Short mmCIF file of C-alpha atoms and ligand atoms in Angstrom, two decimals:
data_model
loop_
_atom_site.label_atom_id
_atom_site.label_comp_id
_atom_site.label_asym_id
_atom_site.label_seq_id
_atom_site.Cartn_x
_atom_site.Cartn_y
_atom_site.Cartn_z
CA MET A 10 -22.96 -1.53 -9.20
CA THR A 11 -22.32 -1.03 -5.54
CA LEU A 12 -18.85 -1.69 -4.09
CA LYS A 13 -18.23 -5.31 -3.03
CA ILE A 14 -15.56 -6.41 -0.71
CA TYR A 15 -14.41 -9.80 0.00
CA ASN A 16 -14.70 -10.19 3.81
CA THR A 17 -12.26 -12.79 5.41
CA ALA A 18 -14.72 -13.16 8.38
CA THR A 19 -17.47 -14.38 6.08
CA ARG A 20 -15.49 -15.88 3.41
CA ARG A 21 -17.53 -14.06 0.61
CA LYS A 22 -17.88 -10.85 -1.19
CA GLU A 23 -20.38 -8.59 0.60
CA ASP A 24 -21.97 -5.26 -0.38
CA PHE A 25 -19.95 -2.49 1.36
CA GLN A 26 -22.08 -0.81 3.96
CA PRO A 27 -20.27 1.24 6.37
CA GLN A 28 -21.85 1.99 9.83
CA ASN A 29 -22.07 5.76 9.34
CA PRO A 30 -21.74 6.71 5.56
CA PRO A 31 -20.10 8.73 4.17
CA GLN A 32 -17.59 8.11 7.00
CA VAL A 33 -15.41 5.04 6.81
CA THR A 34 -13.23 3.86 9.65
CA MET A 35 -10.22 1.76 8.63
CA TYR A 36 -7.37 0.28 10.47
CA ASN A 37 -4.23 -1.36 8.95
CA CYS A 38 -1.63 -3.01 11.11
CA GLY A 39 1.57 -1.07 10.40
CA PRO A 40 5.23 -2.10 10.47
CA THR A 41 7.21 -3.32 13.45
CA VAL A 42 10.00 -0.67 13.00
CA TYR A 43 13.36 -2.59 13.25
CA ASP A 44 14.47 -2.52 9.85
CA TYR A 45 13.85 -1.20 6.31
CA PHE A 46 10.55 -2.70 5.06
CA HIS A 47 10.56 -5.13 2.21
CA VAL A 48 8.73 -5.34 -1.11
CA GLY A 49 6.30 -7.83 0.61
CA ASN A 50 5.39 -5.27 3.15
CA ALA A 51 5.27 -2.66 0.44
CA ARG A 52 2.60 -4.69 -1.19
CA ASN A 53 0.34 -4.23 1.91
CA PHE A 54 1.01 -0.44 2.17
CA VAL A 55 0.31 0.24 -1.47
CA VAL A 56 -2.86 -2.05 -1.84
CA VAL A 57 -4.31 -0.52 1.41
CA ASP A 58 -3.52 3.03 0.01
CA ALA A 59 -5.26 2.13 -3.23
CA VAL A 60 -8.23 1.02 -1.16
CA ARG A 61 -8.34 4.12 0.67
CA ARG A 62 -7.93 6.30 -2.25
CA TYR A 63 -10.70 4.46 -4.10
CA LEU A 64 -13.11 4.78 -1.29
CA GLU A 65 -12.54 8.52 -1.09
CA HIS A 66 -12.90 8.64 -5.03
CA SER A 67 -16.29 6.96 -4.37
CA GLY A 68 -17.46 9.69 -2.13
CA TYR A 69 -16.49 8.28 1.35
CA THR A 70 -14.58 10.14 3.94
CA VAL A 71 -12.15 7.78 5.23
CA LYS A 72 -10.55 8.07 8.70
CA PHE A 73 -7.32 5.92 8.35
CA VAL A 74 -5.21 4.72 11.23
CA GLN A 75 -2.03 2.77 10.63
CA ASN A 76 0.14 2.05 13.77
CA PHE A 77 3.74 1.70 14.35
CA THR A 78 4.72 -1.24 16.52
CA ASP A 79 7.74 0.44 18.19
CA VAL A 80 8.37 -1.97 21.17
CA ASP A 81 8.79 -5.55 20.46
CA ASP A 82 11.24 -8.56 20.82
CA LYS A 83 12.70 -7.93 17.36
CA ILE A 84 13.42 -4.35 18.14
CA ILE A 85 15.03 -5.07 21.52
CA LYS A 86 17.18 -7.78 19.86
CA ARG A 87 18.20 -5.65 17.02
CA ALA A 88 19.04 -2.68 19.27
CA ASN A 89 21.22 -4.99 21.53
CA GLU A 90 23.01 -6.41 18.38
CA LYS A 91 23.80 -2.75 17.18
CA ASN A 92 24.36 -1.44 20.63
CA GLU A 93 21.84 1.33 20.14
CA PRO A 94 19.04 2.51 22.57
CA TRP A 95 15.94 0.51 21.43
CA ASP A 96 13.75 3.76 21.14
CA ARG A 97 16.43 5.49 18.85
CA LEU A 98 16.52 2.43 16.58
CA ALA A 99 12.72 2.41 16.41
CA ALA A 100 12.68 6.09 15.68
CA ARG A 101 15.08 5.71 12.81
CA PHE A 102 13.03 3.11 11.10
CA VAL A 103 9.74 5.21 11.66
CA ASP A 104 11.59 7.91 9.49
CA ALA A 105 12.73 5.31 7.02
CA TYR A 106 9.05 4.12 6.72
CA TYR A 107 7.71 7.56 5.99
CA GLU A 108 10.56 8.43 3.40
CA LYS A 109 10.10 4.99 1.38
CA ALA A 110 6.20 5.25 1.56
CA ASP A 111 6.12 8.71 0.55
CA ALA A 112 8.17 7.71 -2.36
CA LEU A 113 5.62 5.14 -3.42
CA ALA A 114 3.01 7.64 -3.18
CA VAL A 115 1.42 5.84 -0.17
CA ARG A 116 -0.43 8.77 1.51
CA ARG A 117 0.05 9.20 5.22
CA ALA A 118 -2.63 7.85 7.43
CA THR A 119 -5.06 10.33 9.10
CA ILE A 120 -3.33 9.00 12.51
CA HIS A 121 0.00 6.85 12.99
CA PRO A 122 -0.35 6.02 16.36
CA LYS A 123 2.74 4.48 18.18
CA ALA A 124 2.35 1.60 20.58
CA THR A 125 4.68 3.18 23.18
CA GLU A 126 2.26 6.19 23.39
CA HIS A 127 -0.71 4.14 24.21
CA ILE A 128 0.30 2.19 27.10
CA LYS A 129 -2.43 3.65 29.30
CA GLU A 130 -5.19 2.50 26.76
CA MET A 131 -3.57 -0.94 26.59
CA LEU A 132 -3.56 -1.31 30.52
CA ASP A 133 -7.20 -0.30 30.60
CA LEU A 134 -8.15 -3.00 28.11
CA VAL A 135 -6.29 -5.57 30.11
CA VAL A 136 -7.86 -4.45 33.40
CA LYS A 137 -11.22 -4.90 31.76
CA LEU A 138 -10.42 -8.34 30.41
CA VAL A 139 -9.30 -9.48 33.80
CA GLU A 140 -12.44 -8.05 35.39
CA LYS A 141 -14.56 -10.06 32.90
CA GLY A 142 -12.69 -13.30 33.71
CA LEU A 143 -11.33 -13.37 30.19
CA ALA A 144 -7.67 -12.75 31.30
CA TYR A 145 -5.59 -13.79 34.45
CA GLU A 146 -2.23 -12.98 35.87
CA LYS A 147 0.67 -15.31 36.54
CA ASN A 148 3.91 -14.17 37.87
CA GLY A 149 3.57 -10.79 36.35
CA ASP A 150 2.45 -12.08 33.02
CA VAL A 151 -1.10 -11.46 31.98
CA TYR A 152 -2.73 -14.01 29.65
CA TYR A 153 -6.02 -14.06 27.58
CA ARG A 154 -8.24 -16.97 28.56
CA VAL A 155 -9.10 -18.30 25.02
CA ARG A 156 -11.55 -20.84 25.98
CA ALA A 157 -13.65 -18.27 27.81
CA PHE A 158 -14.35 -16.44 24.64
CA LYS A 159 -17.07 -18.22 22.59
CA GLY A 160 -16.15 -16.99 19.15
CA TYR A 161 -12.50 -17.80 19.11
CA GLY A 162 -11.39 -19.24 15.68
CA GLU A 163 -14.29 -17.73 13.72
CA LEU A 164 -12.27 -15.14 11.89
CA SER A 165 -9.59 -17.60 10.67
CA GLY A 166 -12.13 -20.71 10.51
CA LYS A 167 -10.01 -22.56 12.95
CA ASN A 168 -11.39 -25.01 15.47
CA ILE A 169 -10.06 -24.90 19.06
CA ASP A 170 -9.19 -28.50 19.14
CA ASP A 171 -7.15 -28.37 16.00
CA LEU A 172 -5.39 -25.38 17.45
CA LEU A 173 -4.54 -27.11 20.47
CA GLU A 174 -2.18 -29.55 18.47
CA GLY A 175 -0.08 -26.60 17.41
CA ALA A 176 -0.06 -24.62 20.70
CA ARG A 177 2.87 -24.61 22.85
CA VAL A 178 4.03 -23.40 26.22
CA ASP A 179 7.37 -21.69 26.51
CA VAL A 180 9.77 -22.27 29.25
CA GLY A 181 8.84 -20.15 32.26
CA GLU A 182 5.20 -19.51 31.10
CA LEU A 183 2.52 -20.41 33.45
CA LYS A 184 -0.49 -20.61 31.28
CA GLU A 185 -3.63 -22.32 32.31
CA ASP A 186 -4.11 -23.68 28.86
CA PRO A 187 -1.53 -23.70 25.89
CA LEU A 188 -3.96 -21.84 23.59
CA ASP A 189 -3.84 -18.75 25.98
CA PHE A 190 -1.73 -15.94 24.66
CA ALA A 191 0.25 -13.04 26.47
CA LEU A 192 -1.53 -9.65 26.74
CA TRP A 193 1.17 -8.30 29.03
CA LYS A 194 4.59 -9.51 29.65
CA ALA A 195 6.63 -9.20 32.90
CA ALA A 196 9.72 -6.96 32.37
CA LYS A 197 12.94 -8.93 32.01
CA PRO A 198 16.29 -7.22 32.96
CA GLY A 199 17.57 -4.87 30.62
CA GLU A 200 14.37 -4.37 28.57
CA PRO A 201 12.16 -1.56 28.34
CA SER A 202 9.18 -1.70 30.70
CA TRP A 203 6.08 0.25 32.18
CA THR A 204 4.47 0.23 35.49
CA SER A 205 1.29 -1.81 35.52
CA PRO A 206 -0.98 -3.23 38.26
CA TRP A 207 0.92 -6.51 37.80
CA GLY A 208 4.39 -4.96 38.33
CA GLU A 209 6.77 -3.90 35.56
CA GLY A 210 6.24 -5.14 32.15
CA ARG A 211 5.45 -4.45 28.51
CA PRO A 212 2.52 -4.99 26.13
CA GLY A 213 2.02 -8.01 23.79
CA TRP A 214 1.77 -7.24 20.18
CA HIS A 215 -1.97 -8.28 19.68
CA LEU A 216 -2.93 -6.00 22.42
CA GLU A 217 -1.34 -3.12 20.89
CA CYS A 218 -3.57 -3.02 17.80
CA SER A 219 -6.85 -3.64 19.62
CA ALA A 220 -6.17 -0.72 22.11
CA MET A 221 -4.96 1.72 19.31
CA SER A 222 -7.87 0.89 16.90
CA MET A 223 -10.67 1.28 19.73
CA HIS A 224 -9.10 4.48 21.09
CA HIS A 225 -8.74 6.39 17.65
CA LEU A 226 -11.68 4.66 15.78
CA GLY A 227 -14.23 3.51 18.36
CA GLU A 228 -15.17 0.03 19.38
CA THR A 229 -16.36 -1.10 15.99
CA ILE A 230 -14.45 -0.07 12.81
CA ASP A 231 -15.69 -0.52 9.25
CA ILE A 232 -12.51 -2.15 7.87
CA HIS A 233 -9.60 -3.93 9.37
CA SER A 234 -6.73 -4.85 6.98
CA GLY A 235 -3.31 -6.61 6.93
CA GLY A 236 -1.37 -9.20 5.07
CA HIS A 237 -2.62 -12.78 4.88
CA ASP A 238 -0.22 -13.94 7.47
CA LEU A 239 -1.87 -11.67 10.13
CA ILE A 240 -5.34 -13.59 10.05
CA PHE A 241 -4.03 -16.06 12.55
CA PRO A 242 -3.14 -15.49 15.35
CA HIS A 243 -2.85 -11.71 15.22
CA HIS A 244 -6.24 -10.78 14.07
CA GLU A 245 -7.91 -13.65 15.59
CA ASN A 246 -6.49 -12.40 18.83
CA GLU A 247 -7.18 -8.69 18.39
CA ARG A 248 -10.91 -9.80 17.86
CA ALA A 249 -11.01 -11.87 20.96
CA GLN A 250 -9.48 -9.07 23.02
CA SER A 251 -11.80 -6.44 21.58
CA CYS A 252 -15.03 -8.20 21.34
CA GLY A 253 -14.31 -9.87 24.58
CA ALA A 254 -13.98 -6.44 26.17
CA THR A 255 -16.87 -4.57 24.43
CA GLU A 256 -19.29 -7.38 23.58
CA LYS A 257 -19.57 -5.65 20.21
CA PRO A 258 -18.26 -6.53 16.80
CA PHE A 259 -14.65 -5.33 16.32
CA ALA A 260 -14.52 -4.92 12.49
CA LYS A 261 -17.26 -5.14 10.01
CA TYR A 262 -15.03 -6.02 7.11
CA TRP A 263 -11.75 -7.91 7.35
CA LEU A 264 -9.46 -7.40 4.30
CA HIS A 265 -6.43 -9.39 3.67
CA ASN A 266 -3.91 -9.04 0.92
CA GLY A 267 -2.07 -12.09 -0.51
CA PHE A 268 1.44 -12.60 -0.45
CA LEU A 269 4.37 -11.28 -2.53
CA THR A 270 6.36 -14.44 -3.22
CA ILE A 271 9.69 -15.31 -4.56
CA ASN A 272 9.84 -18.40 -6.39
CA THR A 273 6.32 -19.17 -5.05
CA GLU A 274 7.57 -18.70 -1.45
CA LYS A 275 6.28 -16.07 0.91
CA MET A 276 8.99 -13.14 0.98
CA SER A 277 9.85 -12.65 4.62
CA LYS A 278 12.60 -11.48 6.90
CA SER A 279 12.73 -14.72 8.66
CA LEU A 280 13.18 -16.75 5.50
CA GLY A 281 15.92 -14.30 4.38
CA ASN A 282 14.37 -14.15 0.90
CA PHE A 283 13.60 -10.43 0.74
CA PHE A 284 14.68 -7.42 -0.88
CA THR A 285 14.31 -4.09 1.05
CA ILE A 286 12.31 -1.38 -0.56
CA ASN A 287 15.59 0.52 -0.64
CA GLU A 288 17.30 -1.95 -2.77
CA VAL A 289 14.40 -2.07 -5.04
CA LEU A 290 14.01 1.74 -5.35
CA ASP A 291 17.69 2.22 -6.13
CA ARG A 292 17.06 0.02 -9.30
CA PHE A 293 13.59 0.78 -10.36
CA GLN A 294 11.22 3.94 -10.58
CA PRO A 295 8.81 4.45 -7.96
CA ALA A 296 6.01 4.55 -10.48
CA ALA A 297 7.23 1.13 -11.88
CA VAL A 298 7.29 -0.44 -8.41
CA ARG A 299 3.77 0.94 -7.42
CA PHE A 300 2.29 -0.18 -10.76
CA TYR A 301 3.73 -3.71 -10.20
CA LEU A 302 2.30 -3.96 -6.72
CA LEU A 303 -1.12 -3.08 -8.19
CA SER A 304 -0.91 -5.34 -11.30
CA ALA A 305 -2.36 -8.35 -9.52
CA HIS A 306 -5.62 -8.56 -7.74
CA TYR A 307 -4.71 -7.87 -4.10
CA ARG A 308 -5.78 -11.38 -2.81
CA HIS A 309 -3.74 -13.24 -5.30
CA PRO A 310 -0.14 -14.07 -4.90
CA LEU A 311 2.26 -12.01 -6.78
CA ASP A 312 5.79 -13.26 -7.75
CA TYR A 313 8.78 -11.06 -7.53
CA SER A 314 11.50 -10.97 -10.00
CA ASP A 315 13.53 -8.62 -11.92
CA ALA A 316 11.74 -9.55 -15.11
CA ALA A 317 8.51 -8.59 -13.53
CA LEU A 318 9.88 -5.19 -12.63
CA GLU A 319 11.26 -4.54 -15.86
CA GLU A 320 7.98 -5.23 -17.53
CA ALA A 321 6.39 -2.86 -15.06
CA THR A 322 9.02 -0.16 -16.11
CA ASN A 323 8.16 -0.76 -19.82
CA ALA A 324 4.35 -0.63 -18.98
CA VAL A 325 4.86 2.65 -17.14
CA GLY A 326 6.95 4.05 -19.97
CA ARG A 327 4.26 3.11 -22.60
CA ILE A 328 1.62 4.94 -20.66
CA ARG A 329 3.89 8.02 -20.18
CA GLU A 330 4.88 8.16 -23.84
CA ALA A 331 1.28 7.81 -25.02
CA VAL A 332 0.13 10.64 -22.83
CA VAL A 333 3.03 12.84 -23.29
CA THR A 334 3.23 12.74 -26.94
CA ALA A 335 -0.39 13.31 -27.27
CA GLU A 336 -0.40 16.17 -24.94
CA LYS A 337 2.59 17.68 -26.84
CA ILE A 338 0.90 17.30 -30.30
CA LEU A 339 -2.66 18.16 -29.19
CA GLY A 340 -1.25 21.35 -27.50
CA GLY A 341 -3.14 21.30 -24.22
CA ALA A 342 -6.56 19.53 -23.93
CA VAL A 343 -9.68 21.42 -23.92
CA ALA A 344 -10.81 21.29 -20.30
CA GLY A 345 -13.69 18.90 -19.70
CA THR A 346 -13.51 17.22 -23.14
CA THR A 347 -15.10 13.81 -23.14
CA SER A 348 -16.37 11.13 -25.32
CA ASP A 349 -18.41 8.01 -25.27
CA GLU A 350 -15.35 5.95 -25.36
CA ALA A 351 -13.94 7.73 -22.53
CA VAL A 352 -16.98 7.50 -20.55
CA ARG A 353 -17.37 3.64 -21.21
CA LEU A 354 -13.76 3.09 -20.15
CA GLU A 355 -14.26 5.00 -17.09
CA ALA A 356 -17.34 3.12 -16.27
CA GLU A 357 -15.46 -0.15 -16.83
CA PHE A 358 -12.56 0.95 -14.50
CA LYS A 359 -15.23 1.68 -11.79
CA GLU A 360 -16.86 -1.77 -12.41
CA ALA A 361 -13.49 -3.46 -11.96
CA MET A 362 -12.77 -1.46 -8.83
CA ASP A 363 -16.06 -2.03 -7.28
CA ASP A 364 -15.60 -5.85 -7.56
CA ASP A 365 -13.49 -6.14 -4.44
CA PHE A 366 -10.83 -3.72 -5.75
CA ASN A 367 -9.82 -5.57 -8.89
CA THR A 368 -6.75 -3.23 -9.83
CA GLN A 369 -5.63 -5.95 -12.24
CA ARG A 370 -8.64 -5.50 -14.52
CA ALA A 371 -8.60 -1.66 -13.79
CA ILE A 372 -5.20 -1.41 -15.14
CA GLY A 373 -6.16 -3.51 -18.23
CA VAL A 374 -8.98 -0.66 -18.85
CA ILE A 375 -6.22 1.86 -18.58
CA PHE A 376 -4.20 0.04 -21.25
CA GLU A 377 -7.22 -0.20 -23.55
CA ALA A 378 -7.53 3.51 -23.16
CA VAL A 379 -3.78 3.95 -24.10
CA SER A 380 -4.11 1.96 -27.26
CA LEU A 381 -7.11 3.94 -28.28
CA LEU A 382 -5.26 7.14 -27.60
CA ASN A 383 -2.37 6.22 -29.78
CA GLU A 384 -4.81 5.36 -32.48
CA LYS A 385 -6.54 8.64 -32.22
CA ARG A 386 -3.37 10.77 -31.92
CA GLN A 387 -1.81 9.09 -34.98
CA ALA A 388 -5.00 9.77 -36.89
CA TYR A 389 -4.77 13.48 -35.85
CA SER A 390 -1.15 13.44 -36.81
CA ARG A 391 -1.86 12.35 -40.17
CA ASN A 392 -4.59 14.96 -40.13
CA ALA A 393 -7.17 12.33 -41.55
CA ASN A 394 -10.06 13.55 -39.48
CA GLY A 395 -8.86 16.71 -37.78
CA GLU A 396 -10.92 18.03 -34.95
CA SER A 397 -12.94 14.90 -34.24
CA ASP A 398 -9.69 12.85 -33.63
CA LYS A 399 -8.11 15.69 -31.46
CA MET A 400 -11.28 15.85 -29.34
CA ALA A 401 -11.36 11.94 -29.08
CA ALA A 402 -7.60 12.00 -28.06
CA ASP A 403 -8.28 14.98 -25.58
CA ALA A 404 -10.94 13.02 -23.79
CA LEU A 405 -8.85 9.81 -23.45
CA VAL A 406 -5.81 11.88 -22.12
CA GLY A 407 -8.17 13.21 -19.39
CA ALA A 408 -9.57 9.79 -18.68
CA ILE A 409 -6.26 8.17 -18.44
CA ARG A 410 -4.93 10.65 -16.11
CA ARG A 411 -7.89 10.56 -13.97
CA LEU A 412 -7.95 6.71 -13.71
CA LEU A 413 -4.05 6.69 -12.98
CA GLY A 414 -4.87 9.35 -10.23
CA ILE A 415 -7.38 7.08 -8.57
CA LEU A 416 -4.59 4.46 -8.32
CA GLY A 417 -2.07 6.89 -6.99
CA LEU A 418 0.03 6.54 -10.14
CA GLU A 419 -0.42 9.91 -11.94
CA ASP A 420 1.96 12.01 -10.04
CA LEU A 421 4.57 9.15 -9.97
CA ILE A 422 4.24 8.53 -13.73
CA PHE A 423 4.41 12.23 -14.92
CA SER A 424 6.31 14.21 -12.22
CA ALA A 425 9.72 12.67 -12.97
CA GLY A 426 12.23 15.52 -13.44
CA ALA A 427 9.63 17.93 -14.69
CA ALA A 428 8.69 19.45 -11.12
CA ASP A 429 11.99 20.73 -10.04
CA ALA A 430 13.94 23.74 -11.30
CA ASP A 431 16.71 21.83 -13.13
CA GLY A 432 13.99 19.99 -14.88
CA ALA A 433 12.33 23.21 -16.11
CA PHE A 434 15.76 24.57 -17.03
CA SER A 435 16.61 21.31 -19.13
CA GLU A 436 13.16 21.53 -20.83
CA GLY A 437 13.72 25.09 -21.84
CA LEU A 438 17.05 24.15 -23.34
CA VAL A 439 15.59 21.36 -25.40
CA ASP A 440 12.91 23.70 -26.60
CA LEU A 441 15.47 26.10 -27.60
CA LEU A 442 17.50 23.42 -29.52
CA ILE A 443 14.37 22.37 -31.39
CA ARG A 444 13.85 25.93 -32.51
CA ALA A 445 17.51 26.32 -33.73
CA ARG A 446 16.93 22.99 -35.60
CA LYS A 447 14.00 24.42 -37.33
CA MET A 448 15.76 27.40 -38.24
CA ALA A 449 18.83 25.38 -39.51
CA LYS A 450 16.35 23.40 -41.78
CA GLU A 451 14.70 26.63 -42.96
CA ALA A 452 18.25 27.84 -44.12
CA LYS A 453 18.67 24.43 -45.66
CA GLN A 454 21.53 23.61 -43.31
CA PHE A 455 20.40 19.95 -43.13
CA GLN A 456 23.70 18.64 -41.76
CA LEU A 457 23.46 20.91 -38.69
CA ALA A 458 19.71 20.11 -38.36
CA ASP A 459 20.65 16.32 -38.15
CA TYR A 460 23.53 17.08 -35.84
CA ILE A 461 21.19 18.61 -33.26
CA ARG A 462 18.80 15.78 -33.62
CA ASP A 463 21.37 13.07 -33.22
CA GLU A 464 23.21 14.69 -30.42
CA LEU A 465 20.01 15.09 -28.53
CA ASN A 466 19.23 11.58 -29.23
CA SER A 467 22.46 10.30 -27.65
CA LEU A 468 21.53 12.20 -24.44
CA GLY A 469 18.30 10.33 -24.40
CA VAL A 470 15.95 13.06 -25.98
CA ARG A 471 14.14 11.77 -28.92
CA LEU A 472 12.57 14.17 -31.60
CA GLN A 473 9.60 13.41 -33.56
CA ASP A 474 8.41 15.48 -36.53
CA HIS A 475 4.86 15.73 -36.93
CA PRO A 476 2.72 17.74 -39.37
CA THR A 477 1.75 19.98 -36.33
CA GLY A 478 5.48 20.41 -35.23
CA THR A 479 8.35 18.71 -33.49
CA ILE A 480 8.02 17.21 -30.13
CA TRP A 481 10.53 15.69 -27.87
CA LEU A 482 10.42 12.56 -25.66
CA LYS A 483 12.69 11.51 -23.05
CA ASP A 484 13.79 7.87 -22.63
P1 AMP B 530 5.27 -6.60 9.54
O1 AMP B 530 6.07 -5.48 9.68
O2 AMP B 530 6.03 -7.99 9.29
O3 AMP B 530 4.21 -6.79 10.57
O4 AMP B 530 4.60 -6.47 8.25
C1 AMP B 530 3.82 -5.40 7.90
C2 AMP B 530 2.78 -5.86 6.74
O5 AMP B 530 3.20 -6.50 5.65
C3 AMP B 530 1.66 -6.74 7.43
O6 AMP B 530 0.45 -6.59 6.99
C4 AMP B 530 2.09 -8.05 6.79
O7 AMP B 530 0.94 -8.87 6.84
C5 AMP B 530 2.52 -7.66 5.39
N1 AMP B 530 3.38 -8.49 4.79
C6 AMP B 530 4.47 -9.29 5.30
N2 AMP B 530 5.17 -10.08 4.41
C7 AMP B 530 4.27 -10.02 3.29
C8 AMP B 530 4.35 -10.58 1.98
N3 AMP B 530 5.46 -11.37 1.65
N4 AMP B 530 3.59 -10.29 1.06
C9 AMP B 530 2.52 -9.47 1.42
N5 AMP B 530 2.39 -8.86 2.47
C10 AMP B 530 3.07 -9.09 3.47
ZN1 ZN B 531 -2.41 -5.55 14.23
#
């Protein structure tokens, strides 16, 4: 099966055919850096990262751009409230983005352009639109002339006359038509500004993404993504600007993730019903948070609750325990071991992901593999069928790790504590105590052997005796 992607522009699933395979160009609207991002924003970053990883796994070379909106009303307002220079505030939250996105295993984009570093490209685009009669200046502001662009409303499926009802003109705006939107805003006292042909001013948000996308990825990109809330007006306006200027398509596939909700209401800064990623990562493991964000299909709503995060923590724990137990008992898989079952499960995973990145079904396949692994591993522990169970379990361990890797979950699930020097030291101590317990048992000092087991247990280290030896697991 070939990869199918739901395209917001056509409202149906389409075969994925990038313009210049194996290259894929992809742009995701990044954060406005005036605060820590919330779990709703994290859903967008994680989902898009999974899409990118899956494309790469499928053999594509992805050039991925995600911007920072680092000049904006919200940044200026927050900086004034905090009495902090606006650019310092923005730089702080760029760093915070990297820190928390890294923690969630969201890989860094090929390029993370900042709006403030692309003012020239933005001005060039506005000049072009003015020349083409698609934009006009009024009092230092420059507006896009919406009715002059024929395809306006096509992406979001809106009709111009319906839009007119919702459109408004703010005090001081001198638009020709309430539908028109600002490309460039004249400077207000005390606000950051740049020199333009229309005097001092700063760019509008929609303009930023058009200019940065076209500058880094060319006039037509393969995939443009963002949250559902960006379809209108942001992406509709980006499309009008870019197609208006180039007379070429702007994006081949438009991909939009559904909302993370709280009590079925969109999580958002303006409603105040949000949890920052910092709060959530203080309470839950990154593996559980990423797993949770991928547990629903990306286009469906996903409701946030402590219970959902606890469930994800348990699910991740079950995967970790199954794999770690098996690896310890099997004593290191034979490289390249595979089985019909593992091949079937990997094919089912691919089928799920090829169907518009259905991570929900893909995770279901991983759980089927985990159940099978537990069966095979137990059979091997009982020594019922020796080598063939070991081979089957080895193959499943390999498959589970590979599939988790494609979703960006493998390192998060298995790295905890083991990678650092302290972790290696503690592991060495546990192994030492297990050997001491074995010696105590051999010397028939059962009280001492039980004492070692119970004390380790109270430290969260559970020992399991198997015919093949004792292994330990951490809670
Ligand atoms: P912002 O910084 O507000 O522009 O948001 C960054 C990204 O997060 C955008 O792609 C938004 O569409 C997306 N987003 C915002 N709120 C939510 C939410 N509650 N659920 C899913 N995605 C969201
Ligand atoms: Zn954008």
